[in-house]
Coordinates of C-alpha atoms and ligand atoms in Angstrom, one line a residue:
X24 CA 0.0 0.0 0.0
X25 CA 1.4 3.4 -1.0
X26 CA 1.8 6.2 1.6
X27 CA -1.2 8.3 0.3
X28 CA -3.5 5.5 -0.9
X29 CA -7.1 6.5 -0.2
X30 CA -6.3 10.1 0.5
X31 CA -7.6 13.1 -1.4
X32 CA -5.4 16.1 -1.5
X33 CA -6.0 19.7 -2.8
X34 CA -2.8 21.3 -4.0
X35 CA -2.6 25.0 -4.9
X36 CA -0.2 26.5 -7.4
X37 CA 0.1 23.1 -9.0
X38 CA 0.6 24.0 -12.7
X39 CA 4.4 24.5 -12.5
X40 CA 7.3 24.6 -10.1
X41 CA 7.1 23.2 -6.7
X42 CA 3.4 22.6 -6.9
X43 CA 3.9 20.4 -9.9
X44 CA 6.6 18.5 -8.0
X45 CA 4.3 18.1 -5.0
X46 CA 1.5 16.9 -7.2
X47 CA 3.8 14.4 -8.9
X48 CA 5.0 12.9 -5.6
X49 CA 1.4 12.8 -4.4
X50 CA 0.3 11.0 -7.6
X51 CA 3.3 8.5 -7.1
X52 CA 2.0 7.7 -3.6
X53 CA -1.5 7.0 -4.8
X54 CA -3.4 10.2 -3.7
X55 CA -6.5 11.4 -5.6
X56 CA -5.8 15.0 -6.5
X57 CA -7.6 18.3 -6.9
X58 CA -5.0 20.6 -8.6
X59 CA -5.7 24.3 -8.4
X60 CA -3.9 27.1 -10.2
X61 CA -4.6 30.5 -11.6
X62 CA -3.0 29.4 -14.9
X63 CA -4.9 27.1 -17.3
X64 CA -1.7 25.1 -17.8
X65 CA -2.8 23.2 -14.6
X66 CA -4.8 20.9 -16.9
X67 CA -1.7 19.9 -18.9
X68 CA 0.0 19.0 -15.6
X69 CA -3.0 17.0 -14.5
X70 CA -3.0 15.2 -17.9
X71 CA 0.7 14.3 -17.7
X72 CA 0.2 12.9 -14.1
X73 CA -2.9 10.9 -15.1
X74 CA -0.9 9.4 -18.0
X75 CA 2.3 8.7 -16.1
X76 CA 0.8 7.5 -12.7
X77 CA -2.8 6.6 -13.5
X78 CA -3.8 9.0 -10.9
X79 CA -7.4 10.3 -10.4
X80 CA -7.1 14.1 -10.8
X81 CA -9.3 17.1 -11.3
X82 CA -7.7 20.3 -12.4
X83 CA -9.4 23.6 -11.6
X84 CA -8.5 27.2 -12.6
X85 CA -9.0 29.4 -9.5
X86 CA -7.3 32.3 -7.7
X87 CA -6.3 31.5 -4.1
X88 CA -6.8 35.1 -3.2
X89 CA -10.6 34.7 -4.0
X90 CA -12.3 33.0 -1.1
X91 CA -15.4 32.0 -3.0
X92 CA -13.3 30.4 -5.7
X93 CA -11.4 28.4 -3.1
X94 CA -14.6 27.3 -1.4
X95 CA -15.9 26.2 -4.8
X96 CA -12.6 24.3 -5.4
X97 CA -12.8 22.4 -2.1
X98 CA -16.5 21.6 -2.7
X99 CA -15.6 20.2 -6.2
X100 CA -12.9 18.0 -4.7
X101 CA -15.3 16.6 -2.2
X102 CA -18.1 16.2 -4.7
X103 CA -15.8 14.2 -7.0
X104 CA -13.8 12.2 -4.4
X105 CA -16.1 12.1 -1.4
X106 CA -13.6 13.6 1.1
X107 CA -10.7 16.0 1.5
X108 CA -7.8 14.7 3.6
X109 CA -4.9 17.0 2.8
X110 CA -4.5 20.6 1.8
X111 CA -1.2 21.7 0.4
X112 CA -1.1 25.5 0.5
X113 CA 1.7 26.0 -2.0
X114 CA 0.7 28.9 -4.3
X115 CA 2.8 32.0 -3.7
X116 CA 4.4 35.0 -5.5
X117 CA 7.6 36.9 -5.1
X118 CA 8.6 40.2 -6.7
X119 CA 11.8 42.0 -5.9
X120 CA 12.0 45.8 -5.4
X121 CA 14.0 48.2 -3.1
X122 CA 11.9 48.8 0.0
X123 CA 11.7 52.6 -0.6
X124 CA 10.3 52.0 -4.1
X125 CA 7.9 49.2 -3.3
X126 CA 4.4 50.3 -4.1
X127 CA 1.5 49.6 -1.8
X128 CA -0.1 47.6 -4.7
X129 CA 3.0 45.3 -4.8
X130 CA 2.9 44.9 -1.0
X131 CA -0.8 44.1 -1.1
X132 CA -0.3 41.6 -4.0
X133 CA 2.0 39.6 -1.8
X134 CA -0.5 39.8 1.1
X135 CA -3.4 38.8 -1.0
X136 CA -1.8 35.7 -2.6
X137 CA 0.7 34.6 0.1
X138 CA -1.3 35.2 3.2
X139 CA -4.9 35.5 2.3
X140 CA -4.5 32.8 -0.3
X141 CA -3.3 30.3 2.4
X142 CA -6.0 31.6 4.8
X143 CA -8.7 31.0 2.1
X144 CA -7.4 27.6 1.3
X145 CA -7.3 26.5 4.9
X146 CA -10.8 28.0 5.6
X147 CA -12.2 26.2 2.5
X148 CA -10.7 22.8 3.6
X149 CA -11.1 22.8 7.4
X150 CA -15.0 22.3 7.5
X151 CA -14.7 19.1 5.4
X152 CA -11.8 17.9 7.6
X153 CA -13.8 18.6 10.8
X154 CA -16.8 16.8 9.4
X155 CA -14.8 13.7 8.5
X156 CA -12.8 13.6 11.7
X157 CA -9.4 14.9 10.7
X158 CA -7.0 16.0 8.1
X159 CA -3.6 17.5 7.4
X160 CA -2.6 20.9 6.2
X161 CA 0.9 21.7 4.8
X162 CA 1.8 25.3 4.3
X163 CA 4.6 26.5 2.1
X164 CA 6.5 29.1 4.2
X165 CA 10.2 29.7 3.4
X166 CA 13.5 30.2 5.1
X167 CA 13.0 33.7 3.8
X168 CA 11.4 35.9 6.4
X169 CA 11.4 33.7 9.5
X170 CA 15.2 32.8 9.3
X171 CA 17.0 34.8 6.6
X172 CA 16.3 37.3 3.8
X173 CA 17.9 38.9 0.8
X174 CA 17.5 42.6 -0.1
X175 CA 14.4 43.5 -2.1
X176 CA 12.3 40.8 -0.5
X177 CA 10.5 42.9 2.1
X178 CA 6.9 42.0 1.0
X179 CA 7.7 38.4 0.3
X180 CA 9.7 37.9 3.6
X181 CA 6.9 39.5 5.6
X182 CA 4.2 37.3 4.2
X183 CA 6.2 34.1 4.4
X184 CA 7.0 34.8 8.1
X185 CA 3.3 35.4 8.7
X186 CA 2.6 31.8 7.6
X187 CA 4.6 30.5 10.5
X188 CA 2.2 32.3 12.9
X189 CA -0.8 30.9 11.0
X190 CA 0.7 27.4 11.2
X191 CA 1.2 27.6 15.0
X192 CA -2.3 28.9 15.7
X193 CA -4.2 26.5 13.5
X194 CA -2.1 23.6 14.8
X195 CA -3.0 24.4 18.4
X196 CA -6.6 25.3 17.5
X197 CA -7.4 22.0 15.8
X198 CA -5.0 19.6 17.6
X199 CA -7.8 17.9 19.6
X200 CA -9.9 17.5 16.4
X201 CA -7.2 15.6 14.6
X202 CA -6.3 18.2 12.0
X203 CA -2.5 18.6 11.9
X204 CA -1.0 21.8 10.5
X205 CA 2.7 22.1 9.6
X206 CA 4.8 24.4 7.4
X207 CA 7.8 23.9 5.2
X208 CA 10.7 26.3 5.1
X209 CA 12.5 25.8 1.8
X210 CA 15.8 27.3 0.7
X211 CA 16.0 27.6 -3.1
X212 CA 14.6 25.3 -5.7
X213 CA 14.9 25.9 -9.4
X214 CA 11.4 26.9 -10.5
X215 CA 9.9 29.6 -12.8
X216 CA 9.7 31.8 -9.6
X217 CA 13.5 31.5 -9.0
X218 CA 14.3 31.9 -12.6
X219 CA 12.4 35.2 -12.6
X220 CA 14.1 36.3 -9.4
X221 CA 17.5 35.5 -11.0
X222 CA 16.5 37.7 -13.9
X223 CA 15.5 40.5 -11.7
X224 CA 18.7 40.2 -9.6
X225 CA 21.1 40.0 -12.6
X226 CA 19.3 40.8 -15.9
X227 CA 22.6 40.5 -17.9
X228 CA 23.4 37.0 -16.6
X229 CA 20.6 35.3 -14.7
X230 CA 22.4 31.9 -14.9
X231 CA 25.3 33.3 -12.9
X232 CA 22.8 34.4 -10.2
X233 CA 21.5 30.8 -10.0
X234 CA 25.1 29.4 -10.0
X235 CA 25.9 31.8 -7.1
X236 CA 23.0 30.5 -5.1
X237 CA 24.2 26.9 -5.6
X238 CA 27.8 27.7 -4.6
X239 CA 26.6 29.3 -1.3
X240 CA 24.6 26.1 -0.4
X241 CA 26.7 23.5 1.5
X242 CA 25.2 20.8 -0.7
X243 CA 26.2 22.9 -3.7
X244 CA 22.9 22.7 -5.5
X245 CA 19.3 24.0 -5.4
X246 CA 16.5 21.7 -4.4
X247 CA 14.6 19.7 -6.9
X248 CA 10.8 20.2 -6.8
X249 CA 10.2 16.5 -6.2
X250 CA 12.5 16.5 -3.1
X251 CA 10.2 19.2 -1.7
X252 CA 7.2 17.1 -2.8
X253 CA 8.6 14.2 -0.7
X254 CA 8.5 16.4 2.4
X255 CA 4.9 17.5 1.6
X256 CA 3.9 13.9 1.2
X257 CA 5.4 12.9 4.5
X258 CA 3.8 15.8 6.4
X259 CA 0.4 15.1 4.7
X260 CA 0.5 11.4 5.4
X261 CA -0.3 9.3 8.5
X262 CA 3.4 8.7 9.0
X263 CA 3.6 12.2 10.4
X264 CA 0.7 11.5 12.8
X265 CA 2.4 13.2 15.9
X266 CA 3.7 16.2 14.0
X267 CA 1.8 19.4 14.2
X268 CA 2.8 23.1 14.4
X269 CA 6.2 22.2 13.1
X270 CA 8.4 24.3 10.9
X271 CA 10.5 21.9 8.8
X272 CA 13.6 23.5 7.1
X273 CA 14.5 21.9 3.8
X274 CA 17.5 23.9 2.4
X275 CA 20.5 21.7 1.7
X276 CA 22.1 23.4 4.6
X277 CA 21.9 26.8 3.1
X278 CA 21.0 28.5 6.5
X279 CA 23.9 26.8 8.3
X280 CA 27.1 28.5 7.5
X281 CA 28.2 31.2 9.9
X282 CA 30.7 32.8 7.4
X283 CA 31.8 32.1 3.8
X284 CA 35.5 32.4 4.9
X285 CA 36.2 30.5 8.1
X286 CA 36.8 26.8 8.6
X287 CA 39.1 24.1 7.3
X288 CA 37.6 23.0 4.0
Ligands
NAD19 N1 11.3 28.1 -5.5 C1 11.8 28.4 -4.3 O1 13.1 28.4 -4.2 C2 11.0 28.6 -3.1 C3 11.7 28.8 -1.8 C4 10.9 28.9 -0.7 C5 9.5 28.9 -0.8 N2 8.9 28.8 -2.0 C6 7.5 28.8 -2.0 O2 7.0 27.7 -2.6 C7 5.7 28.0 -3.3 C8 5.9 27.6 -4.8 O3 7.0 28.4 -5.4 P1 7.5 28.1 -6.9 O4 8.9 28.4 -6.8 O5 7.0 26.8 -7.4 O6 6.7 29.3 -7.6 P2 6.3 29.4 -9.2 O7 6.1 30.9 -9.4 O8 7.4 28.7 -10.0 O9 5.0 28.6 -9.3 C9 3.9 29.1 -8.5 C10 2.6 28.5 -9.0 O10 1.5 29.1 -8.2 C11 0.6 29.6 -9.2 N3 -0.1 30.8 -8.6 C12 0.4 32.0 -8.4 N4 -0.5 32.9 -7.9 C13 -1.7 32.1 -7.8 C14 -3.0 32.4 -7.3 N5 -3.3 33.7 -7.0 N6 -3.9 31.5 -7.3 C15 -3.6 30.2 -7.7 N7 -2.3 29.9 -8.2 C16 -1.4 30.8 -8.2 C17 1.3 30.0 -10.4 O11 0.5 30.1 -11.5 C18 2.3 28.8 -10.5 O12 1.8 27.7 -11.1 C19 5.5 29.5 -3.1 O13 4.7 29.7 -2.0 C20 6.9 30.0 -2.8 O14 6.9 31.2 -2.0 C21 9.6 28.7 -3.1

């Protein structure tokens, strides 16, 4: 029996990047999936995973920032599969700008997608989890904000740190009703988001920005989306039955070095 057999999971931001990697690992482990994304490409991702894993999948175009759309997405997942066991709150955005130039619109864009989007996804999923006697929520925070930050990430860092607080509160609020809530704190993975950030950081040579990230990570590489998917699968599964309110760092050691110059190797 596979780790997620019999489970239904809703995954946001599933068209590309980490969400696609999470969806692939969930499909590999036997979950039935409701993939949600603001981009219509989510259907192509669903079709690939149906073909490669024989997974039962519905793909929905919805904006996590719109509560009614997320409620409709959760309702469709339950209508199709009869239950909703896991919500992976993965959709997120990141735009870089110097703080003194960052517009209120750009700040609010991050708040709408990164904070309200997760809030909406959780509020859409929790009633079904309560009704069926439990569930698991996995929230994509980041090492950025709560642990480290790079210049230009003020809005992003603020919103990702806020998700740690949301994780803690929901974990304690629902612990006695068998809903576990955990968050992941990822370093860098190569995704469309990071390729765009590399372009904003070094328009003349974005590849060198990505190579520089890798060289600063003790494991000397970025994460692969499916490695992040494995963590989401573990946290979503019954194997993590005593984990709630946790912040799990997955960063190849990137937040460990104290300096780039001291030491013997
Ligand atoms: N890639 C990294 O290095 C990294 C590191 C730490 C945390 N994260 C977090 O992981 C998550 C995924 O990141 P990624 O790198 O795959 O990003 P990405 O930009 O490559 O992909 C994000 C996906 O979310 C979708 N999306 C964006 N806004 C949406 C909305 N309003 N409603 C529904 N879907 C929406 C996009 O269409 C896209 O499919 C984000 O929350 C991000 O903050 C990423």
